[in-house]
PDB file of C-alpha atoms in Angstrom:
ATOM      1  CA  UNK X   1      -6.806   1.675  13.525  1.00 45.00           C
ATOM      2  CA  UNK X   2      -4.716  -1.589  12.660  1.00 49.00           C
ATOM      3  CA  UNK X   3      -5.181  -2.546  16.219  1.00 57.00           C
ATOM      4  CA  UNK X   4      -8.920  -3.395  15.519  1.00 67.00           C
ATOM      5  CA  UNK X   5      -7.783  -5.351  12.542  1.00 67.00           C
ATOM      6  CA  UNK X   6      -9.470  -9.009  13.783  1.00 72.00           C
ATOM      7  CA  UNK X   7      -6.476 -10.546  12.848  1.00 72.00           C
ATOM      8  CA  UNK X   8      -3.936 -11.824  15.406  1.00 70.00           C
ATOM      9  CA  UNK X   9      -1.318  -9.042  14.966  1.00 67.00           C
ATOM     10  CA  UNK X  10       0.593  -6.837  17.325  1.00 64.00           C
ATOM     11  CA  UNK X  11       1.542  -3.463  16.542  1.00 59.00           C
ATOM     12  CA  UNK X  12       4.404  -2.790  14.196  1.00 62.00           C
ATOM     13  CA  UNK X  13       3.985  -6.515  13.134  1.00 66.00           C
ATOM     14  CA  UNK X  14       3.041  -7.836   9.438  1.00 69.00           C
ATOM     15  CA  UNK X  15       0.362  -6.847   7.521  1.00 74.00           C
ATOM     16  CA  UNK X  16      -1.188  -7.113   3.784  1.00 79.00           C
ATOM     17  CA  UNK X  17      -3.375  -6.011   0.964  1.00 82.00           C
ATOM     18  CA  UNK X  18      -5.710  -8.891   2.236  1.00 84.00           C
ATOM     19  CA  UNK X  19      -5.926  -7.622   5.367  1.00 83.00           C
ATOM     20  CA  UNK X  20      -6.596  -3.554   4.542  1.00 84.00           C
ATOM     21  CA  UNK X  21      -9.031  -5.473   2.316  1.00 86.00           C
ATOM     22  CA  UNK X  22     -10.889  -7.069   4.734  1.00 85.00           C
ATOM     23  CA  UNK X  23     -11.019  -4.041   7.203  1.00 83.00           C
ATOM     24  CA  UNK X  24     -12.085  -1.547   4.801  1.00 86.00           C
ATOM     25  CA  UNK X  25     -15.242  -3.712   3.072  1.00 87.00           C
ATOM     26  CA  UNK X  26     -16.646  -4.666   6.111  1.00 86.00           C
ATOM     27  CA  UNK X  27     -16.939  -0.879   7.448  1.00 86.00           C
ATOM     28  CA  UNK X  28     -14.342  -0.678   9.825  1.00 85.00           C
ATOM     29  CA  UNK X  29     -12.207   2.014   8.622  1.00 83.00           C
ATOM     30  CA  UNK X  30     -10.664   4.169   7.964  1.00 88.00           C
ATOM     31  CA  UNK X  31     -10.824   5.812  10.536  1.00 87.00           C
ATOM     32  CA  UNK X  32      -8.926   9.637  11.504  1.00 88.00           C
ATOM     33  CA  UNK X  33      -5.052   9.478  12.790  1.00 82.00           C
ATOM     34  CA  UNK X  34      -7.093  12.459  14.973  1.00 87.00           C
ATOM     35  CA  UNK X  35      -9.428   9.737  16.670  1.00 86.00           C
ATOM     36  CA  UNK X  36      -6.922   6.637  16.890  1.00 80.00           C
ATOM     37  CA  UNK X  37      -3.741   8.121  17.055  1.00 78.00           C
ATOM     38  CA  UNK X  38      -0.779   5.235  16.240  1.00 71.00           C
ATOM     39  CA  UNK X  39       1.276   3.684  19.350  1.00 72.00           C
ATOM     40  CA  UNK X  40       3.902   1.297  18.715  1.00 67.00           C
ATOM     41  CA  UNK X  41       3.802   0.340  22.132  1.00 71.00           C
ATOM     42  CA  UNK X  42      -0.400  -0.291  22.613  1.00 69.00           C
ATOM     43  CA  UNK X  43      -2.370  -3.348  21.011  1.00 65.00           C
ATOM     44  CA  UNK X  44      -5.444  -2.188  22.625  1.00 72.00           C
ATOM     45  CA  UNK X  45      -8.288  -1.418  20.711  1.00 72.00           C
ATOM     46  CA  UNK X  46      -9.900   2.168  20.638  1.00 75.00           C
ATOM     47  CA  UNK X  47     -13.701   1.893  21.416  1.00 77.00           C
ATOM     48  CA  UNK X  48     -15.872   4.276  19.610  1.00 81.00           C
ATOM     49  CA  UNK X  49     -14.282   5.311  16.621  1.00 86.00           C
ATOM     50  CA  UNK X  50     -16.546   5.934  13.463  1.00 88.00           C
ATOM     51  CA  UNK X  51     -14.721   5.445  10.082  1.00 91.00           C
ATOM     52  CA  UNK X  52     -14.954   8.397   8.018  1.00 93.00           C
ATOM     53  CA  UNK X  53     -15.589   6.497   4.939  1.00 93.00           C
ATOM     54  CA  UNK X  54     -16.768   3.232   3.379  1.00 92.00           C
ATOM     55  CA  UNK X  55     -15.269   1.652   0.884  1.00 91.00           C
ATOM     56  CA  UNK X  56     -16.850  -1.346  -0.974  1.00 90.00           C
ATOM     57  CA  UNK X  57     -14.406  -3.117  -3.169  1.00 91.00           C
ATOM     58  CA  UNK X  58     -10.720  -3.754  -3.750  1.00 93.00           C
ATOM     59  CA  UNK X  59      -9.739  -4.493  -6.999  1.00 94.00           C
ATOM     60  CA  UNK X  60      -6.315  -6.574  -7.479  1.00 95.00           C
ATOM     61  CA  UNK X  61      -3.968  -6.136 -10.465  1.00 97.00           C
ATOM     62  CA  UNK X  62      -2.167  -8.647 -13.121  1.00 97.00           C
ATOM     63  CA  UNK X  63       2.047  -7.900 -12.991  1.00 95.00           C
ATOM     64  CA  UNK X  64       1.460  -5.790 -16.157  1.00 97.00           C
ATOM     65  CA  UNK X  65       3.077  -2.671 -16.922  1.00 97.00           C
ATOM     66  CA  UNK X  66       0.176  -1.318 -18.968  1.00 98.00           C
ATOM     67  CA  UNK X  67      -2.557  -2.383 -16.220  1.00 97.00           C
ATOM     68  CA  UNK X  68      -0.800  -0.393 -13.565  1.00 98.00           C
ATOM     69  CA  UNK X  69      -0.131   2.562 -15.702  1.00 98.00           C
ATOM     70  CA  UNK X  70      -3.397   2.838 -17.073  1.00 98.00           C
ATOM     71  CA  UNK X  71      -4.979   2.247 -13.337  1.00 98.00           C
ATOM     72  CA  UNK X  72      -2.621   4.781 -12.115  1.00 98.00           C
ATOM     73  CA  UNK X  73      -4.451   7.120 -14.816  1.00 98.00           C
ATOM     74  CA  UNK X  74      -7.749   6.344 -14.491  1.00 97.00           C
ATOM     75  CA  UNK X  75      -8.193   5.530 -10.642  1.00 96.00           C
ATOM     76  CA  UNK X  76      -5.055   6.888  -8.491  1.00 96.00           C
ATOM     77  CA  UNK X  77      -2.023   5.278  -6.507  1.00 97.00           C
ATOM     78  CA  UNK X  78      -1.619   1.553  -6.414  1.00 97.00           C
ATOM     79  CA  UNK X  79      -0.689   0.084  -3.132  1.00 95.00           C
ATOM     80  CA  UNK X  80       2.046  -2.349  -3.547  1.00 93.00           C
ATOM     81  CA  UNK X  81       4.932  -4.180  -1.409  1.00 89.00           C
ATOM     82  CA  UNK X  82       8.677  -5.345  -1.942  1.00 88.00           C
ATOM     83  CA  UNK X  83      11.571  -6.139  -0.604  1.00 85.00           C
ATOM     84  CA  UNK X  84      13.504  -3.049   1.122  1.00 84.00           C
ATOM     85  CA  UNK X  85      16.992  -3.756   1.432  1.00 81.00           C
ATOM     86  CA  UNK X  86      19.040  -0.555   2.281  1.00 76.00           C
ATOM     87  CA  UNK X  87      22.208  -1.840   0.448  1.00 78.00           C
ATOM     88  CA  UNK X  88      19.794  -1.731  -2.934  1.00 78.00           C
ATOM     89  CA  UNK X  89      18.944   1.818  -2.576  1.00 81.00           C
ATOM     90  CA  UNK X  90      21.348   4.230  -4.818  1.00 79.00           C
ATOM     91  CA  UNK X  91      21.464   7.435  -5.936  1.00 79.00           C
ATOM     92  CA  UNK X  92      21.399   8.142  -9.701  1.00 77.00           C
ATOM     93  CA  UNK X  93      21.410  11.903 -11.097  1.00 72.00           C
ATOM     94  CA  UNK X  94      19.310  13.093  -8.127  1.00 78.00           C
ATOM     95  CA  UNK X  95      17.543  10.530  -7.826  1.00 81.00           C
ATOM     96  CA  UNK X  96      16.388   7.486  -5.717  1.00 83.00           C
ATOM     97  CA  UNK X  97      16.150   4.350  -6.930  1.00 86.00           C
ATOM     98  CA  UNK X  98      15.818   0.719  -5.284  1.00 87.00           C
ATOM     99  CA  UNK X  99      16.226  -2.483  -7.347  1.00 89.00           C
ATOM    100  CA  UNK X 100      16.022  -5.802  -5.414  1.00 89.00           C
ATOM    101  CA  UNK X 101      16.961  -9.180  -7.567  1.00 92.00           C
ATOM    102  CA  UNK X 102      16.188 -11.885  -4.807  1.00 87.00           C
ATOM    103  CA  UNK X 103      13.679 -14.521  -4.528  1.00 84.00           C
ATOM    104  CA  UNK X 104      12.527 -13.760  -0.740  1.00 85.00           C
ATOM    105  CA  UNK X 105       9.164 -12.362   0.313  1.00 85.00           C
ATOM    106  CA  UNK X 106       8.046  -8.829   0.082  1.00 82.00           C
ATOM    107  CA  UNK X 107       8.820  -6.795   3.404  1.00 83.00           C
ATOM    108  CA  UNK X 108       7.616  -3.014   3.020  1.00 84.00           C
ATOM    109  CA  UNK X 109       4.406  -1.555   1.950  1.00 89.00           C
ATOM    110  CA  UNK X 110       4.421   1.757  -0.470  1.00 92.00           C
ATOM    111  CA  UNK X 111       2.272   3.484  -3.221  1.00 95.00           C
ATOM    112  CA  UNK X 112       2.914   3.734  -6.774  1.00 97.00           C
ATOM    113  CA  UNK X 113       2.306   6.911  -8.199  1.00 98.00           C
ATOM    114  CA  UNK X 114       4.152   7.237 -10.931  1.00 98.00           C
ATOM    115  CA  UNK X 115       6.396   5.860 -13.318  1.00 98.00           C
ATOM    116  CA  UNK X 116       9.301   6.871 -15.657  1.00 96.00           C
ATOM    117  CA  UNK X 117      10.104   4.451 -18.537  1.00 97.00           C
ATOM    118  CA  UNK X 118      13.551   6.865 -19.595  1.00 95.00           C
ATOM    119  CA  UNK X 119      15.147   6.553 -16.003  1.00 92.00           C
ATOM    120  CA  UNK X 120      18.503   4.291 -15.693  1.00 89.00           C
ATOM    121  CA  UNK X 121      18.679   1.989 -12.594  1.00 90.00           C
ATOM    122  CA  UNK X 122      21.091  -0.597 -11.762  1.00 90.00           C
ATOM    123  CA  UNK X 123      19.051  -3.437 -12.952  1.00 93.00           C
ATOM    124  CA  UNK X 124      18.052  -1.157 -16.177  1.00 94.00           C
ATOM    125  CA  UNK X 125      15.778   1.055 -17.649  1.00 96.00           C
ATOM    126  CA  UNK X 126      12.419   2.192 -16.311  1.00 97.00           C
ATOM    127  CA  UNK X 127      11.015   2.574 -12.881  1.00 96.00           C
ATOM    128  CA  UNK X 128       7.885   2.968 -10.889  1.00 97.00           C
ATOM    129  CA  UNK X 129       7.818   6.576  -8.812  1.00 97.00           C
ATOM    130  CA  UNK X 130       6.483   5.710  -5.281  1.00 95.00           C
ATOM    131  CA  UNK X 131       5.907   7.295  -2.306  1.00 94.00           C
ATOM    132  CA  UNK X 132       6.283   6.028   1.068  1.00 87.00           C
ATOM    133  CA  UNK X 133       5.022   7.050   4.677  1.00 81.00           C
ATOM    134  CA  UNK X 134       8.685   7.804   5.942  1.00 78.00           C
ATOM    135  CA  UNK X 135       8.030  11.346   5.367  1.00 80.00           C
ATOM    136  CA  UNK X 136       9.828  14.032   3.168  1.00 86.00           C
ATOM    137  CA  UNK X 137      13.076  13.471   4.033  1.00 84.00           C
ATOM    138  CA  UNK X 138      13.514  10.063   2.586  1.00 81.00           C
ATOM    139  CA  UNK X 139      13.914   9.583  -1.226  1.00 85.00           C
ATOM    140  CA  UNK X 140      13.238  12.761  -2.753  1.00 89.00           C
ATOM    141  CA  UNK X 141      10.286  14.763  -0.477  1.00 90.00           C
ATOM    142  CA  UNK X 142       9.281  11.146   0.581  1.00 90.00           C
ATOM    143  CA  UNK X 143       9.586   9.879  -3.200  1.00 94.00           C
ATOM    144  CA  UNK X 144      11.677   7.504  -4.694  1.00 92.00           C
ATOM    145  CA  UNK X 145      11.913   5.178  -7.593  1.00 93.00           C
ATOM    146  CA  UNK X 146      12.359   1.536  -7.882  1.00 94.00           C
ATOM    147  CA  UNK X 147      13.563  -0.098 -11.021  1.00 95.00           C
ATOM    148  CA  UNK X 148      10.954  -2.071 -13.700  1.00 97.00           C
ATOM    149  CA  UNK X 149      13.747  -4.945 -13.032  1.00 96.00           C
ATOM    150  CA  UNK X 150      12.921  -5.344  -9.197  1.00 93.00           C
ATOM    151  CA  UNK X 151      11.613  -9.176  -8.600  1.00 93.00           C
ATOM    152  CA  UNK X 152       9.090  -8.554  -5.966  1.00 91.00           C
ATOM    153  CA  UNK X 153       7.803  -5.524  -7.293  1.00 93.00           C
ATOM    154  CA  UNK X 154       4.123  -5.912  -9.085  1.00 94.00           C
ATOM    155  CA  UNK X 155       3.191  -8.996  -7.053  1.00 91.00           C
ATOM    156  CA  UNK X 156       1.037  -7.738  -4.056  1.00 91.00           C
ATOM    157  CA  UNK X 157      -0.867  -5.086  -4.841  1.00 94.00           C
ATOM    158  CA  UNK X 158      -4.577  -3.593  -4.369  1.00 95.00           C
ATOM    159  CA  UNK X 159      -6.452  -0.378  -5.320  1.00 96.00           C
ATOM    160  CA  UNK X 160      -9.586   0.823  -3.212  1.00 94.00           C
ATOM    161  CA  UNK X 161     -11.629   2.718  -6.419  1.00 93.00           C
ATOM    162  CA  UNK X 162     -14.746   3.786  -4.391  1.00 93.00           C
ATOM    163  CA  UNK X 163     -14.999   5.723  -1.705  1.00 91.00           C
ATOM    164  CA  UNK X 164     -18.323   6.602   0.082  1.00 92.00           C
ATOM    165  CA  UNK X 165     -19.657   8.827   2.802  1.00 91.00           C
ATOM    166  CA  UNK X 166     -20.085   6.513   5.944  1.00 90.00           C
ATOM    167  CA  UNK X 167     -23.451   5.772   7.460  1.00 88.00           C
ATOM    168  CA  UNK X 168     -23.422   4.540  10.875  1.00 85.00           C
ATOM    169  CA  UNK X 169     -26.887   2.920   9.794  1.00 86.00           C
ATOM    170  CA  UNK X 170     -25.785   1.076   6.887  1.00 84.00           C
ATOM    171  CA  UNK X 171     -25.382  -2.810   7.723  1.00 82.00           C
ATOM    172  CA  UNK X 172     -23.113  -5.078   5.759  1.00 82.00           C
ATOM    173  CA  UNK X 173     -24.312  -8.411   5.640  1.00 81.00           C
ATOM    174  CA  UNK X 174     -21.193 -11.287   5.050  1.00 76.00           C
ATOM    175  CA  UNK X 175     -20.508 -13.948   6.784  1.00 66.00           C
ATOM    176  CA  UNK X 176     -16.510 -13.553   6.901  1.00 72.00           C
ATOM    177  CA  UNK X 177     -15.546 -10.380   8.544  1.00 72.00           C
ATOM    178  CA  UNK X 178     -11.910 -11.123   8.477  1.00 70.00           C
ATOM    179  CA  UNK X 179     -11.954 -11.466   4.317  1.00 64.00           C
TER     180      UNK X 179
END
């Protein structure tokens, strides 16, 4: 349902934890993959569609190990970004792991599930298990860890915590509907 954002987007273009925001607290979405199916190739928005759930706040993290950990616990995945640069993706003892040490701007959305304080990466020890939407056969069944060391990797982040039933006769009242 990114198509219906508000924001001046195309399809496959940029988007952010601002933006999901934004669409989520206002009622918007989500919305079923059934009802709004994604097309690369269409920027036109799908009339009709009823989100199946509201969700009223986003909640944004500090770049602290503990917060995310214990958030992780207590609520569920973390969405986060960073940089994904194939030639920092390697394989140690079965596993994936990413570690980027640049100073540009984040470029790929993910979730962090998980961590692993014990696993060795290129840039050192401990990493953050994640899971990404390229399906199972990336990383390890669509898993993959990237390293504690990575420069870009606690920055952008959001968690939804609440999720409620949407009613199409609730009305939100705000003034800003793009956040």
């Amino acid at each position: 349902h990114k198509n219906c954002s508000g924001f001046d987007v195309g399809p496959c273009q940029w988007g952010h934890h601002f933006m999901s925001t934004a669409y989520l607290v206002r009622g918007s979405g989500p919305v079923a993959e059934a009802d709004d199916p994604y097309q690369p190739e269409n920027d036109t928005c799908q009339p009709g569609v009823n989100p199946i759930a509201y969700i009223p706040e986003s909640r944004y993290l500090p770049e602290d190990h503990d917060a995310f950990k214990q958030t992780i616990m207590n609520i569920g995945p973390v969405y986060n970004t960073f940089r994904s640069v194939p030639a920092n993706y390697t394989w140690i003892y079965d596993q994936m792991v990413h570690c980027y040490q640049g100073g540009s701007s984040t470029s790929h959305a993910i979730a962090i599930v998980g961590w692993n304080d014990t696993i060795t990466t290129t840039c050192g020890e401990g990493a953050w298990l994640v899971k990404d939407q390229y399906g199972t056969n990336w990383g390890d069944g669509g898993y993959y860890y990237i390293s504690y060391q990575d420069t870009l990797i606690l920055k952008y982040n959001a968690v939804w915590p609440f999720r409620e039933e949407f009613n199409q006769e609730m009305y939100i009242y705000q003034y800003d509907t793009i956040g």
